[in-house]
Coordinates of C-alpha atoms in Angstrom, one line a residue:
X1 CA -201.9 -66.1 -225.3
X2 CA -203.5 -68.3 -227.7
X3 CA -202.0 -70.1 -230.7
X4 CA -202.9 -70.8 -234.0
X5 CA -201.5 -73.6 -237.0
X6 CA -201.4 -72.3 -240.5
X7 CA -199.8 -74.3 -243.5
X8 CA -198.2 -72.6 -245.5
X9 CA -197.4 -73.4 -249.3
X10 CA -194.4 -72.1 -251.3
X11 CA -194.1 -72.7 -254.9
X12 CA -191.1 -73.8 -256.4
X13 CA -191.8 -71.2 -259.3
X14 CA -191.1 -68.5 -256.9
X15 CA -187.6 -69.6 -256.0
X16 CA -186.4 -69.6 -259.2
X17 CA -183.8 -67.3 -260.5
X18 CA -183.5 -65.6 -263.9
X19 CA -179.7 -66.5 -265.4
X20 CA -179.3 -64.0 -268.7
X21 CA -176.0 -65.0 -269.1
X22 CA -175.3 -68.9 -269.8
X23 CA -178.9 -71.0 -269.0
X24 CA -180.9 -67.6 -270.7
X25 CA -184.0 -68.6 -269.1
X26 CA -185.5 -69.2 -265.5
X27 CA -183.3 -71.8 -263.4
X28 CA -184.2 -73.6 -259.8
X29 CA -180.7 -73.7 -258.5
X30 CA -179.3 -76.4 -256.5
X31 CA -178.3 -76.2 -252.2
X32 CA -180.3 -74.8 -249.5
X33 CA -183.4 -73.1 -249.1
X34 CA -184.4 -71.1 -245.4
X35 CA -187.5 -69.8 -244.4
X36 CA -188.6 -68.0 -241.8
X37 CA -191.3 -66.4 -240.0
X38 CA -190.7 -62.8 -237.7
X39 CA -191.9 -59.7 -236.6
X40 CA -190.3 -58.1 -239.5
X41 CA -187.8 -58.0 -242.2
X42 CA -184.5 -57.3 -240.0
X43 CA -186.1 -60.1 -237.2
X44 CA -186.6 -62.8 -239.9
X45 CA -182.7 -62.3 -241.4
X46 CA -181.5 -62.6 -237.9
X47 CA -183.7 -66.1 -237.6
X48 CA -181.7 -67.0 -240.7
X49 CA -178.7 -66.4 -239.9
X50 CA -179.0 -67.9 -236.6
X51 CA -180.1 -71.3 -238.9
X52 CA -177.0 -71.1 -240.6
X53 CA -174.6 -70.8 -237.2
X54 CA -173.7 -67.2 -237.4
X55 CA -171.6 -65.3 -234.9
X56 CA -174.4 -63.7 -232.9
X57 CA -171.7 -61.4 -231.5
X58 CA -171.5 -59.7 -235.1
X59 CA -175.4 -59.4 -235.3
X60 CA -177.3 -56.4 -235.1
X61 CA -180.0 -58.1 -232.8
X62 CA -180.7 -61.6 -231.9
X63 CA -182.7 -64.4 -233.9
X64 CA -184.4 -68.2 -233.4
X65 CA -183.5 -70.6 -235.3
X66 CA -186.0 -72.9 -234.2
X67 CA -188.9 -70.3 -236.5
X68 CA -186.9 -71.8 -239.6
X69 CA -187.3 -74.1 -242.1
X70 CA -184.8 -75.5 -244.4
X71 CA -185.5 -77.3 -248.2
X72 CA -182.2 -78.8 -249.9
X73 CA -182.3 -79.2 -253.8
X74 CA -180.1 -81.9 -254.6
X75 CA -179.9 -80.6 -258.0
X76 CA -179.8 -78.0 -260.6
X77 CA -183.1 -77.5 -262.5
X78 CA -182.8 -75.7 -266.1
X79 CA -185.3 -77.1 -267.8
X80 CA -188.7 -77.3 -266.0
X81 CA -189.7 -73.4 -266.0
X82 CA -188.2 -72.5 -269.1
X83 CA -191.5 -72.7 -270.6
X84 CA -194.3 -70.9 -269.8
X85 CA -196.7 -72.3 -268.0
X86 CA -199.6 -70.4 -269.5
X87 CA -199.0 -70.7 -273.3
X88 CA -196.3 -73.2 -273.1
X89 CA -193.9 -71.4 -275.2
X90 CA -190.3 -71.5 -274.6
X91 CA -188.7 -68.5 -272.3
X92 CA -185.4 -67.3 -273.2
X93 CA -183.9 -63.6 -273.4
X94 CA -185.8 -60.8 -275.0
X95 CA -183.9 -58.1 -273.2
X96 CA -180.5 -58.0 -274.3
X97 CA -180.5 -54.8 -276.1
X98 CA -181.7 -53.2 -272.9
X99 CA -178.0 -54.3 -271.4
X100 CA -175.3 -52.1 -271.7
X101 CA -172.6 -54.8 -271.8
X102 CA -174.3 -56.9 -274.4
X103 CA -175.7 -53.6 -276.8
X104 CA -174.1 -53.6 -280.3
X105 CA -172.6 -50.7 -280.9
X106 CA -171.9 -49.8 -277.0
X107 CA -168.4 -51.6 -276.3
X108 CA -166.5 -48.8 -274.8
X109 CA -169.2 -48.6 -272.1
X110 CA -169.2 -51.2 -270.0
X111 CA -171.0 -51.1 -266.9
X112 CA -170.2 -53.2 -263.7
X113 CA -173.7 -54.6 -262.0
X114 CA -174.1 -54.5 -257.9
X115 CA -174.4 -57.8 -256.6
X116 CA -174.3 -59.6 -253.2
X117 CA -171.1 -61.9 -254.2
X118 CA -169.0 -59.2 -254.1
X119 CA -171.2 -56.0 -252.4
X120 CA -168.1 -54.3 -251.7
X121 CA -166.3 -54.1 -254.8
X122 CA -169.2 -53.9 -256.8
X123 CA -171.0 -50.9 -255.3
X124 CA -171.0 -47.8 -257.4
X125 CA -168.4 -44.9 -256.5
X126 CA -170.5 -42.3 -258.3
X127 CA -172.9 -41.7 -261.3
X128 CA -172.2 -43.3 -264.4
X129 CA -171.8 -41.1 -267.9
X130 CA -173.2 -42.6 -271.3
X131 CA -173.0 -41.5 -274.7
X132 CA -175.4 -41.7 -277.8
X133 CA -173.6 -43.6 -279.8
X134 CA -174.2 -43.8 -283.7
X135 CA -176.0 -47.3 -283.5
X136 CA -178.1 -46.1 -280.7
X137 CA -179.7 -42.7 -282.9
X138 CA -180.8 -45.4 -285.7
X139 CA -181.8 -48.2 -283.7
X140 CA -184.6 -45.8 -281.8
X141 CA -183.4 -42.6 -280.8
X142 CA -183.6 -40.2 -284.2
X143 CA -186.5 -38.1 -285.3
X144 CA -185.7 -39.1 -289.2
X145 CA -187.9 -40.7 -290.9
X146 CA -185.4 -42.4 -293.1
X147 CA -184.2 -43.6 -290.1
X148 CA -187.7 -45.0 -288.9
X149 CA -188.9 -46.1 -292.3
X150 CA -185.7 -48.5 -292.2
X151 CA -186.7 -49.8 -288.1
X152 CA -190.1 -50.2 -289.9
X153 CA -188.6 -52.6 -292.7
X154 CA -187.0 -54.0 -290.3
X155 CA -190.1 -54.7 -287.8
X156 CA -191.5 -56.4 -290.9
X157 CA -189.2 -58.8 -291.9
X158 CA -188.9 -59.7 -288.4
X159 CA -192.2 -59.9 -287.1
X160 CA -194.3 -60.7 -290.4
X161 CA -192.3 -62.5 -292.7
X162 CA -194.8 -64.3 -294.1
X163 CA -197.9 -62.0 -294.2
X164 CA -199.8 -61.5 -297.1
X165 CA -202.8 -59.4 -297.6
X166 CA -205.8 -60.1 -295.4
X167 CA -209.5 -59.4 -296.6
X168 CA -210.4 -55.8 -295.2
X169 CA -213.9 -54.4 -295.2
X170 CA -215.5 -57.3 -296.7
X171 CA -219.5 -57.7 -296.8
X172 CA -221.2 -59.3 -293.8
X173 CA -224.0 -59.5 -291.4
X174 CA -221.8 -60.5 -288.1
X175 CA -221.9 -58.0 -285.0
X176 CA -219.5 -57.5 -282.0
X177 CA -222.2 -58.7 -279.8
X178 CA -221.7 -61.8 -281.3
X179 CA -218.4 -62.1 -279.7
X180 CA -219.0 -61.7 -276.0
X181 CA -218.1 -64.9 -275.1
X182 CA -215.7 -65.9 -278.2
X183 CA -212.5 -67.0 -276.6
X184 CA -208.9 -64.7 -277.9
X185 CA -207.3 -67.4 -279.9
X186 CA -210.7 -68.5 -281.6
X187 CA -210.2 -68.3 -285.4
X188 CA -214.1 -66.8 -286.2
X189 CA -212.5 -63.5 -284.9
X190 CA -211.0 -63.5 -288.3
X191 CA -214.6 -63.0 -289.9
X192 CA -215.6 -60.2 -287.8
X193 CA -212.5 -57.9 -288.1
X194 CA -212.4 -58.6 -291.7
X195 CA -215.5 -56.5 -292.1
X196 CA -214.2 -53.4 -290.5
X197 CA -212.6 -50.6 -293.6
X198 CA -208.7 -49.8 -293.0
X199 CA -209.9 -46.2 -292.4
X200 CA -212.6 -47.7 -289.0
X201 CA -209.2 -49.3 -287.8
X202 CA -206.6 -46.8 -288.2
X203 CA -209.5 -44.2 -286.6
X204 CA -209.9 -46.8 -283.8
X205 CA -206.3 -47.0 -283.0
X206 CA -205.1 -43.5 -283.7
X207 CA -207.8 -41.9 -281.3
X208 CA -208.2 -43.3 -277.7
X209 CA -208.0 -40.3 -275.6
X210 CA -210.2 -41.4 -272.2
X211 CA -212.7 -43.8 -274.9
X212 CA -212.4 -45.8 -277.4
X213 CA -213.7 -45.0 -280.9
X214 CA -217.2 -46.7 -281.8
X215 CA -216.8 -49.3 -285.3
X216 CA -219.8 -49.0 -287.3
X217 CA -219.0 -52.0 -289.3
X218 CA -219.4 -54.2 -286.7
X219 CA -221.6 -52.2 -284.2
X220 CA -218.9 -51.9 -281.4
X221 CA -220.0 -49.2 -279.5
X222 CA -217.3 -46.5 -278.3
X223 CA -216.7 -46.6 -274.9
X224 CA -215.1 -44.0 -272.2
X225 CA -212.1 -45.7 -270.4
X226 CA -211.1 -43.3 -267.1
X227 CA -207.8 -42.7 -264.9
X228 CA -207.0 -44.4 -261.8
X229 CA -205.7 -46.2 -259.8
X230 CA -207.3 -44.8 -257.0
X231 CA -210.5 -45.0 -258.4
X232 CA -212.2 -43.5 -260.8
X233 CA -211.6 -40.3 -261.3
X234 CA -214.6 -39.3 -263.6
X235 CA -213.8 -35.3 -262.5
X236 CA -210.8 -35.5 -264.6
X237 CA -213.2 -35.0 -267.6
X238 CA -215.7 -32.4 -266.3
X239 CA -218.0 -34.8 -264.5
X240 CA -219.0 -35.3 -260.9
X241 CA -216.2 -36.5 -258.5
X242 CA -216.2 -40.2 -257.7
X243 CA -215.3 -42.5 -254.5
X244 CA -211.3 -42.2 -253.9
X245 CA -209.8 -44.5 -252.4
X246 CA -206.6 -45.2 -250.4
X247 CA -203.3 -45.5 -251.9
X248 CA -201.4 -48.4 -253.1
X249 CA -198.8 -48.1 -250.8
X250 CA -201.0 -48.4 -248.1
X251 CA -203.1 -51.4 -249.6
X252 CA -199.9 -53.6 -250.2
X253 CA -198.9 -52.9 -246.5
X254 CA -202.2 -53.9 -245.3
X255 CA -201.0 -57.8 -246.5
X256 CA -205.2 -58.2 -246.2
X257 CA -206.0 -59.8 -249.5
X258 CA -209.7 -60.1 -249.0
X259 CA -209.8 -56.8 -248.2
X260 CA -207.6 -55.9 -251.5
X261 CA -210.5 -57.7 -253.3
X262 CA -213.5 -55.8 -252.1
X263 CA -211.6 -52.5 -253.1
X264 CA -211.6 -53.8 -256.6
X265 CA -215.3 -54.9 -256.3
X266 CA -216.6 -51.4 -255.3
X267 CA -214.0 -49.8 -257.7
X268 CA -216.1 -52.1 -261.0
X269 CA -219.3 -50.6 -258.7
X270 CA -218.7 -47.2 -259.1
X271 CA -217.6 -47.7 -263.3
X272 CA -221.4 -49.5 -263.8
X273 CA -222.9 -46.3 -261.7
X274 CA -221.7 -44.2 -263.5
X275 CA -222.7 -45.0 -266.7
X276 CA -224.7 -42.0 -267.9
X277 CA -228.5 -42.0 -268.9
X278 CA -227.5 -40.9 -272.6
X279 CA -225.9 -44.3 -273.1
X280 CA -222.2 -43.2 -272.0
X281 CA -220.6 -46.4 -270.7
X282 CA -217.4 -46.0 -268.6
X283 CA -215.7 -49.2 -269.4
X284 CA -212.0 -49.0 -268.3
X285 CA -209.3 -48.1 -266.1
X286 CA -206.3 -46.6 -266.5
X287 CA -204.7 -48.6 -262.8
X288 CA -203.8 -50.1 -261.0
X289 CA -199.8 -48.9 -261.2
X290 CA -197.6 -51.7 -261.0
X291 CA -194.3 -50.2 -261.2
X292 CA -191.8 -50.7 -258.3
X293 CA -190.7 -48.0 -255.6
X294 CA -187.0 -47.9 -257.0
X295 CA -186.4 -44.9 -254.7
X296 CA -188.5 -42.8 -252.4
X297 CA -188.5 -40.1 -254.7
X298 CA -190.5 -41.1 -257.1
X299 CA -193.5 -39.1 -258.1
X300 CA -196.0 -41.9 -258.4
X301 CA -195.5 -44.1 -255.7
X302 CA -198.3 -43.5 -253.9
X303 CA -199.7 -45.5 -257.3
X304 CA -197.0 -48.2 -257.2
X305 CA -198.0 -51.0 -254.2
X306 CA -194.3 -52.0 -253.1
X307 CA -190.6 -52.0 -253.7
X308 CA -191.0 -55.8 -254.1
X309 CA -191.7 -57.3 -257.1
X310 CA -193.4 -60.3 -255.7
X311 CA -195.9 -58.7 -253.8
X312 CA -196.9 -56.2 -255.6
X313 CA -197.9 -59.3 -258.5
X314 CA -199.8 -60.8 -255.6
X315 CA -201.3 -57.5 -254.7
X316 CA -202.3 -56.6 -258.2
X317 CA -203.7 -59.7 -259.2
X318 CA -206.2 -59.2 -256.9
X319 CA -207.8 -56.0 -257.1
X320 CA -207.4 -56.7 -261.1
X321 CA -209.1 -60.1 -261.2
X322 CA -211.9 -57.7 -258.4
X323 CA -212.5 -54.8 -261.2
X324 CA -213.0 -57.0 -263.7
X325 CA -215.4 -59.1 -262.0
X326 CA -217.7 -56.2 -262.1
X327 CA -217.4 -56.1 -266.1
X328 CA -214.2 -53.5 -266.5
X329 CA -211.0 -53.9 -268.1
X330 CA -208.1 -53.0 -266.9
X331 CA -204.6 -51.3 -268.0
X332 CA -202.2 -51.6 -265.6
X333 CA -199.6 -49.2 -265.9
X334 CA -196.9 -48.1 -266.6
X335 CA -195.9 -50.7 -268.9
X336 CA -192.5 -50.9 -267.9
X337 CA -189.8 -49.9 -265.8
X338 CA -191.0 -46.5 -265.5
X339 CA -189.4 -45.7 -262.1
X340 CA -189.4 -41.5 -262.0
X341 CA -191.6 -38.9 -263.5
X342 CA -188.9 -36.1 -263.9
X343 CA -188.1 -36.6 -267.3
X344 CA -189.6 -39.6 -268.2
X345 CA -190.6 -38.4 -271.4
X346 CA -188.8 -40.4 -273.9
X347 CA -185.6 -41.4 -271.4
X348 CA -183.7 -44.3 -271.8
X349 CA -184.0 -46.6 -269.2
X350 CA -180.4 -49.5 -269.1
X351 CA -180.9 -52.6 -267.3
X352 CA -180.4 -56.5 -267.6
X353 CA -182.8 -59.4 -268.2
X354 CA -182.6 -61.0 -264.6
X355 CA -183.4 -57.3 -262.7
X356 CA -186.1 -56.2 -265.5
X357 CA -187.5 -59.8 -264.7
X358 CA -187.6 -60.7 -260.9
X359 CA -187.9 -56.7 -260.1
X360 CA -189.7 -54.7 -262.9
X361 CA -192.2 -56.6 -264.5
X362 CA -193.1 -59.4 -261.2
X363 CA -195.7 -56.7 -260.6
X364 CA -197.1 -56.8 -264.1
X365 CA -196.6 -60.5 -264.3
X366 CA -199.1 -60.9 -261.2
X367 CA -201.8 -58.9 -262.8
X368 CA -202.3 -60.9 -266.3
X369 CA -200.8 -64.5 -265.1
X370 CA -203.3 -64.7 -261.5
X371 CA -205.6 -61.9 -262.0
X372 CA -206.6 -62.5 -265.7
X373 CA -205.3 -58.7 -266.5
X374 CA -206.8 -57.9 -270.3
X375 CA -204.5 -54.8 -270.7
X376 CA -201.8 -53.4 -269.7
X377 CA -200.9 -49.1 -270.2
X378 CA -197.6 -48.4 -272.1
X379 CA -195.2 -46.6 -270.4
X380 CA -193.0 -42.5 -271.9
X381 CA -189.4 -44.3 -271.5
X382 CA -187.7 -46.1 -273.8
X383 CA -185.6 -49.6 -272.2
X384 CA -182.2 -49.2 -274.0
X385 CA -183.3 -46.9 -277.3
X386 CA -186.5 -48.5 -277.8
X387 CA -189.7 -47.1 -277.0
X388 CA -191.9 -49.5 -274.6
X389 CA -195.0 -49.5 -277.2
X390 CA -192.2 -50.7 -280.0
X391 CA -190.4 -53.1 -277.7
X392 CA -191.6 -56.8 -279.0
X393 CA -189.9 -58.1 -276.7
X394 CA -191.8 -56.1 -274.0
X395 CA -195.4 -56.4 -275.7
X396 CA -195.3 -59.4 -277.3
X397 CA -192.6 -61.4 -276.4
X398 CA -193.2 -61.5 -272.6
X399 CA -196.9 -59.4 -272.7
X400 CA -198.3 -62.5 -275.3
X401 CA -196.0 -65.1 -275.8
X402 CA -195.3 -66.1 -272.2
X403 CA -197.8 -64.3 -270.2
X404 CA -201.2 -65.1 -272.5
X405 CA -202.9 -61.5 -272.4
X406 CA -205.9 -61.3 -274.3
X407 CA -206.9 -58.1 -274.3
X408 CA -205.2 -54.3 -275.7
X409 CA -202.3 -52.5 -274.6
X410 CA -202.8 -48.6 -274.6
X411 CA -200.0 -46.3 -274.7
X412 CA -199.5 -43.5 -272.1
X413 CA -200.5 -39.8 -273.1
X414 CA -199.9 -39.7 -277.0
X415 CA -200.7 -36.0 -277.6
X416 CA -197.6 -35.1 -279.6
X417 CA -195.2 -37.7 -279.2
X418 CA -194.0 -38.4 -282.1
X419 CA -191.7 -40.8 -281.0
X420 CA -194.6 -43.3 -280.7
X421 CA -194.6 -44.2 -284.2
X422 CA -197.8 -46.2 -284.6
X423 CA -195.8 -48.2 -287.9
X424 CA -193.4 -49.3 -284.8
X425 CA -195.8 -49.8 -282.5
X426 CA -198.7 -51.9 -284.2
X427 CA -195.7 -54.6 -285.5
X428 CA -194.4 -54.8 -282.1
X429 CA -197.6 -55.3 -280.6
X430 CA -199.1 -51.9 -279.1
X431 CA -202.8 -51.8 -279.8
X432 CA -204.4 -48.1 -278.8
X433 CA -203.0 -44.8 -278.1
X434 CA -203.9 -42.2 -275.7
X435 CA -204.5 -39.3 -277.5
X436 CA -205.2 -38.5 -281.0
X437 CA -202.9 -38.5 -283.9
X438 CA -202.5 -35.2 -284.6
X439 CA -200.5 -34.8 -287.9
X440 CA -198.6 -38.3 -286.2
X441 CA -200.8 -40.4 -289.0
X442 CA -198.3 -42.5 -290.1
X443 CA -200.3 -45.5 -290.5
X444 CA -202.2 -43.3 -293.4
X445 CA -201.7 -44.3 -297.1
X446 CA -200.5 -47.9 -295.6
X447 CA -203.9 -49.9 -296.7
X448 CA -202.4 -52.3 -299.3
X449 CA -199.0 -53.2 -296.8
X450 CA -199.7 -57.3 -296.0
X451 CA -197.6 -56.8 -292.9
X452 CA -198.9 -53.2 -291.4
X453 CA -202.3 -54.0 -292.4
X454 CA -202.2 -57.7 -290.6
X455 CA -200.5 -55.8 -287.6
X456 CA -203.5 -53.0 -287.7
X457 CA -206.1 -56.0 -287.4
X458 CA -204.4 -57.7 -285.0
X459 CA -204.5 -54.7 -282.8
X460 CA -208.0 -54.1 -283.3
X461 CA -208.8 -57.4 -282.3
X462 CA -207.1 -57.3 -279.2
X463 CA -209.3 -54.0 -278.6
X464 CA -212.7 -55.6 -279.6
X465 CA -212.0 -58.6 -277.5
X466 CA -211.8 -56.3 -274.5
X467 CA -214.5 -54.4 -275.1
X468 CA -217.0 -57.1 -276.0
X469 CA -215.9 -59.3 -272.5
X470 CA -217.0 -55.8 -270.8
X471 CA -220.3 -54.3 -269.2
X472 CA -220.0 -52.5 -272.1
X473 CA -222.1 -55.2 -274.2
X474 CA -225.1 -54.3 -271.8
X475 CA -226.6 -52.9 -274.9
X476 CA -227.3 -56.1 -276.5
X477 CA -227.5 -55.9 -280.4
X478 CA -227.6 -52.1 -280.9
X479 CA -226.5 -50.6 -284.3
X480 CA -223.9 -48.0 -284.1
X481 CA -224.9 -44.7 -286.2
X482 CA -222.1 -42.1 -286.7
X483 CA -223.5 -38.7 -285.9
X484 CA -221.4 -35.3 -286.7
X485 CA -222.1 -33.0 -283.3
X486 CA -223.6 -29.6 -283.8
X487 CA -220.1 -27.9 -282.8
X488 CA -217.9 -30.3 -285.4
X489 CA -220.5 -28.9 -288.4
X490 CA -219.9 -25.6 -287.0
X491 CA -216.1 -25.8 -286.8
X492 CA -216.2 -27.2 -290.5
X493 CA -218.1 -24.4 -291.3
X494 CA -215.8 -22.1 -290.0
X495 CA -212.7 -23.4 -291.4
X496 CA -214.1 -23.3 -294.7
X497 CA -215.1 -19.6 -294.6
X498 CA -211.5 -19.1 -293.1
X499 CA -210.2 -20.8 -296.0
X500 CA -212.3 -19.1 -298.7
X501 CA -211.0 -15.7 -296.6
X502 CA -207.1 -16.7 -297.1
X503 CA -207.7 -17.8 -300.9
X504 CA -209.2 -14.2 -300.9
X505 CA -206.7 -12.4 -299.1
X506 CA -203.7 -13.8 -300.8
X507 CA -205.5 -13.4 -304.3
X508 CA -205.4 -9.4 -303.3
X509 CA -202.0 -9.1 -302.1
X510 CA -200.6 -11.1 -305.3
X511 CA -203.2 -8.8 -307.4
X512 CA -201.5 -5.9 -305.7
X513 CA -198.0 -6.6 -305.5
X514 CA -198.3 -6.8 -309.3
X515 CA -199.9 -3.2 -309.6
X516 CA -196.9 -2.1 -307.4
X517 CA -194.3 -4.0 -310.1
X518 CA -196.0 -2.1 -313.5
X519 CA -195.9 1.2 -311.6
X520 CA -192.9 3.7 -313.0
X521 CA -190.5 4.8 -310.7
X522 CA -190.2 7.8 -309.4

């Protein structure tokens, strides 16, 4: 029977409105604004409408107008958060080839979006049928690599019009340790990743399965980075089980952001216990998920917070900002608009600008912008024909440019998918991949390319910065000495005797199929 006052603020940011079509950039629009408070969703709509003199008879329900609020905006606002208010760079589209109706090459397949202006005749009366079309296999869809060389060209001329050939592997006495407090956009980071070989960097990007690959050149020591997001799930690995903890689903539904917070302080807890007494430091997470719940049937939504945008950023930023605060970076995933797992490998996922905006990436957004997110994980689909980890728009564009990340973007799993063409993916902005390259080398033989080898340190930058602004710098000045394992020197061995055996063996059967040849017939 009590009552309590709260103030409540709303930004103006947060009622703004993505227009793709004529403004191209984030618009306050003009009329009347109504808020509410209510039991739930369905109670606080009836408030509303109650506001706004509905016909109660036509309600499901009754409402109070008296719990609402209304703010009139006398006018049209297209200009104040069109630039970012991190970097201050402008924000315009960087989506459109991810639209149907405004893909080159796609004319005959128009779609017709759902909206609330005209529900009814704008629903959809059954799945819609695409087609590859011949612009769509070259722009990101074919396996030739005529076909990628030319995106590559392409990514260059772009991207790095200017670049010219940066000093590589250059003499010097400076350490990674050096760097744990250097901000990102400090120029002395030049200096340090000049020192590192082409062959360190390539090794460093090509092979991040669970760890990242130590750089002797600069005594950054390799780390192991782990799977989440409901914890840390060292057992994936072959080590002991660790703390699990509840899903995400549950968490955003909670609306307890203090207790969101402590989750992420005990999840950084358990990555500094479990740092190993040979040295073996557990540095980052693969989690949280901030992907939406675009249907219940999605596999991972137990690792997704909420169907809404908006609070899973507020969610996220959270329990990011928390796990960091105990020295561990994070990845949030999937990097982006990877809304089912059937499939997902490689699919093609259509959209527009406004949607992928103010529904797809809102959680993402949340995590770098508030919670000071160093990384973000990559996600299998493709948005039109593109994959994610080749989008610039996606990883730089939005990612850098408007957002400010610092830190690296990993890829999802990269064990044989060749369709994450590291070439691609280091112009557009993708940093490390999750698995190992595999015969997928094609950054190999590329050590004298201004543009590739510019794009190669920039993403090994982005991957130093997070690990030196980790707990992983608890080792102070250490110098990092390559060792070959007893098993590697074993399997070398044995792959040499196998291939002295096969010189052997195919010596013989030549040697005899000859014999057979000078033998008279019968």
């Amino acid at each position: 029977g009590a009552t309590e006052h709260f103030e409540i603020t709303v930004e103006k940011e947060d009622l703004t409105s993505y227009d793709a079509n004529n403004a191209r950039t984030y618009i306050l629009e003009d009329g009347d604004y109504y808020f509410t408070v209510g039991s739930d969703a369905h109670n606080a709509v009836n408030n509303i409408l109650m506001a706004k003199g509905a016909d109660e008879s036509r309600m499901s329900g009754s409402g109070d107008a008296s719990l609402t609020y209304k703010w009139s905006n006398t006018s049209f606002d297209a200009e104040t958060y069109s630039v970012s208010p991190v970097t201050g760079n402008p924000i315009t589209n960087l989506f459109d080839n991810a639209d149907l109706n405004k893909y080159e090459g796609a004319e005959d397949q128009q779609i017709t979006y759902l909206t609330r202006n005209d529900w009814v005749g704008t629903f959809p009366q059954g799945p819609v049928s695409l087609r590859i079309t011949e612009e769509m296999w070259k722009d990101g869809l074919s396996h030739n690599e005529a076909d990628r060389a030319a995106i590559v060209e392409e990514y260059k001329a772009l991207y790095y019009p200017d670049a010219t050939m940066p000093a590589v592997g250059v003499s010097g006495d400076l350490t990674a340790s050096m760097y744990a407090e250097t901000e990102a956009d400090d120029p002395a980071w030049d200096a340090l990743i000049s020192q590192i070989p082409y062959a360190e960097m390539t090794n460093l990007i090509y092979n991040g399965f669970h760890l990242t690959q130590p750089v002797p050149s600069i005594g950054l020591p390799g780390t192991n980075d782990e799977n989440g997001p409901q914890g840390f799930t060292k057992s994936l690995m072959g080590g002991s089980s660790a703390m699990a903890y509840t899903s995400e689903d549950v968490m955003a539904a909670t609306f307890n952001l203090g207790l969101i917070e402590s989750m992420g302080k005990c999840i950084g807890e358990d990555f500094l216990h479990a740092t190993g007494e040979d040295g073996t430091v557990y540095a980052g997470i693969y989690g949280p998920g901030a992907n939406i719940h675009r249907t219940p049937y999605c596999g991972r939504n137990f690792e997704y917070y909420s169907e809404d945008g908006w609070l899973s950023g507020k969610v996220a930023a959270v329990e990011v900002a928390a796990i960091q605060d105990r020295g561990v970076y994070v990845f949030t995933k999937h990097f982006a608009l990877n809304d089912q797992e059937e499939g997902r490998y490689g699919i093609s996922t259509w959209s527009n600008e406004q949607a992928i905006r103010e529904l797809y990436l809102e959680g993402f957004e949340g995590s770098v912008t508030e919670g000071g997110g160093m990384g973000v994980m990559s996600s299998f689909n493709r948005i039109g024909v593109v994959w994610t980890g080749a989008h610039h728009g996606l990883m730089t564009g939005i990612l850098r440019d408007e957002w400010g990340m610092k830190g690296a973007a990993i890829t999802d799993c990269s064990v044989m998918a060749n369709y994450m063409d590291y070439r691609m993916g280091v112009l557009a902005g993708q940093d490390l991949w999750d698995g190992y390259s595999m015969g997928m080398a094609t950054l190999d033989g590329l050590e004298n390319d201004p543009a590739i080898v510019t794009a190669v340190q920039n993403a090994v930058k982005h991957i130093a910065y997070s690990i030196t602004h980790s707990h992983a710098m608890n080792i102070g000045n250490a110098t990092v000495i390559p060792v070959t394992p007893w098993w590697q020197m074993a399997l070398y061995g044995a792959t040499g005797v196998m291939a002295v055996l096969t010189a052997l063996c195919a010596f013989l059967l030549v040697r005899s199929i000859r014999k057979a040849k000078q033998q008279p017939d019968d």
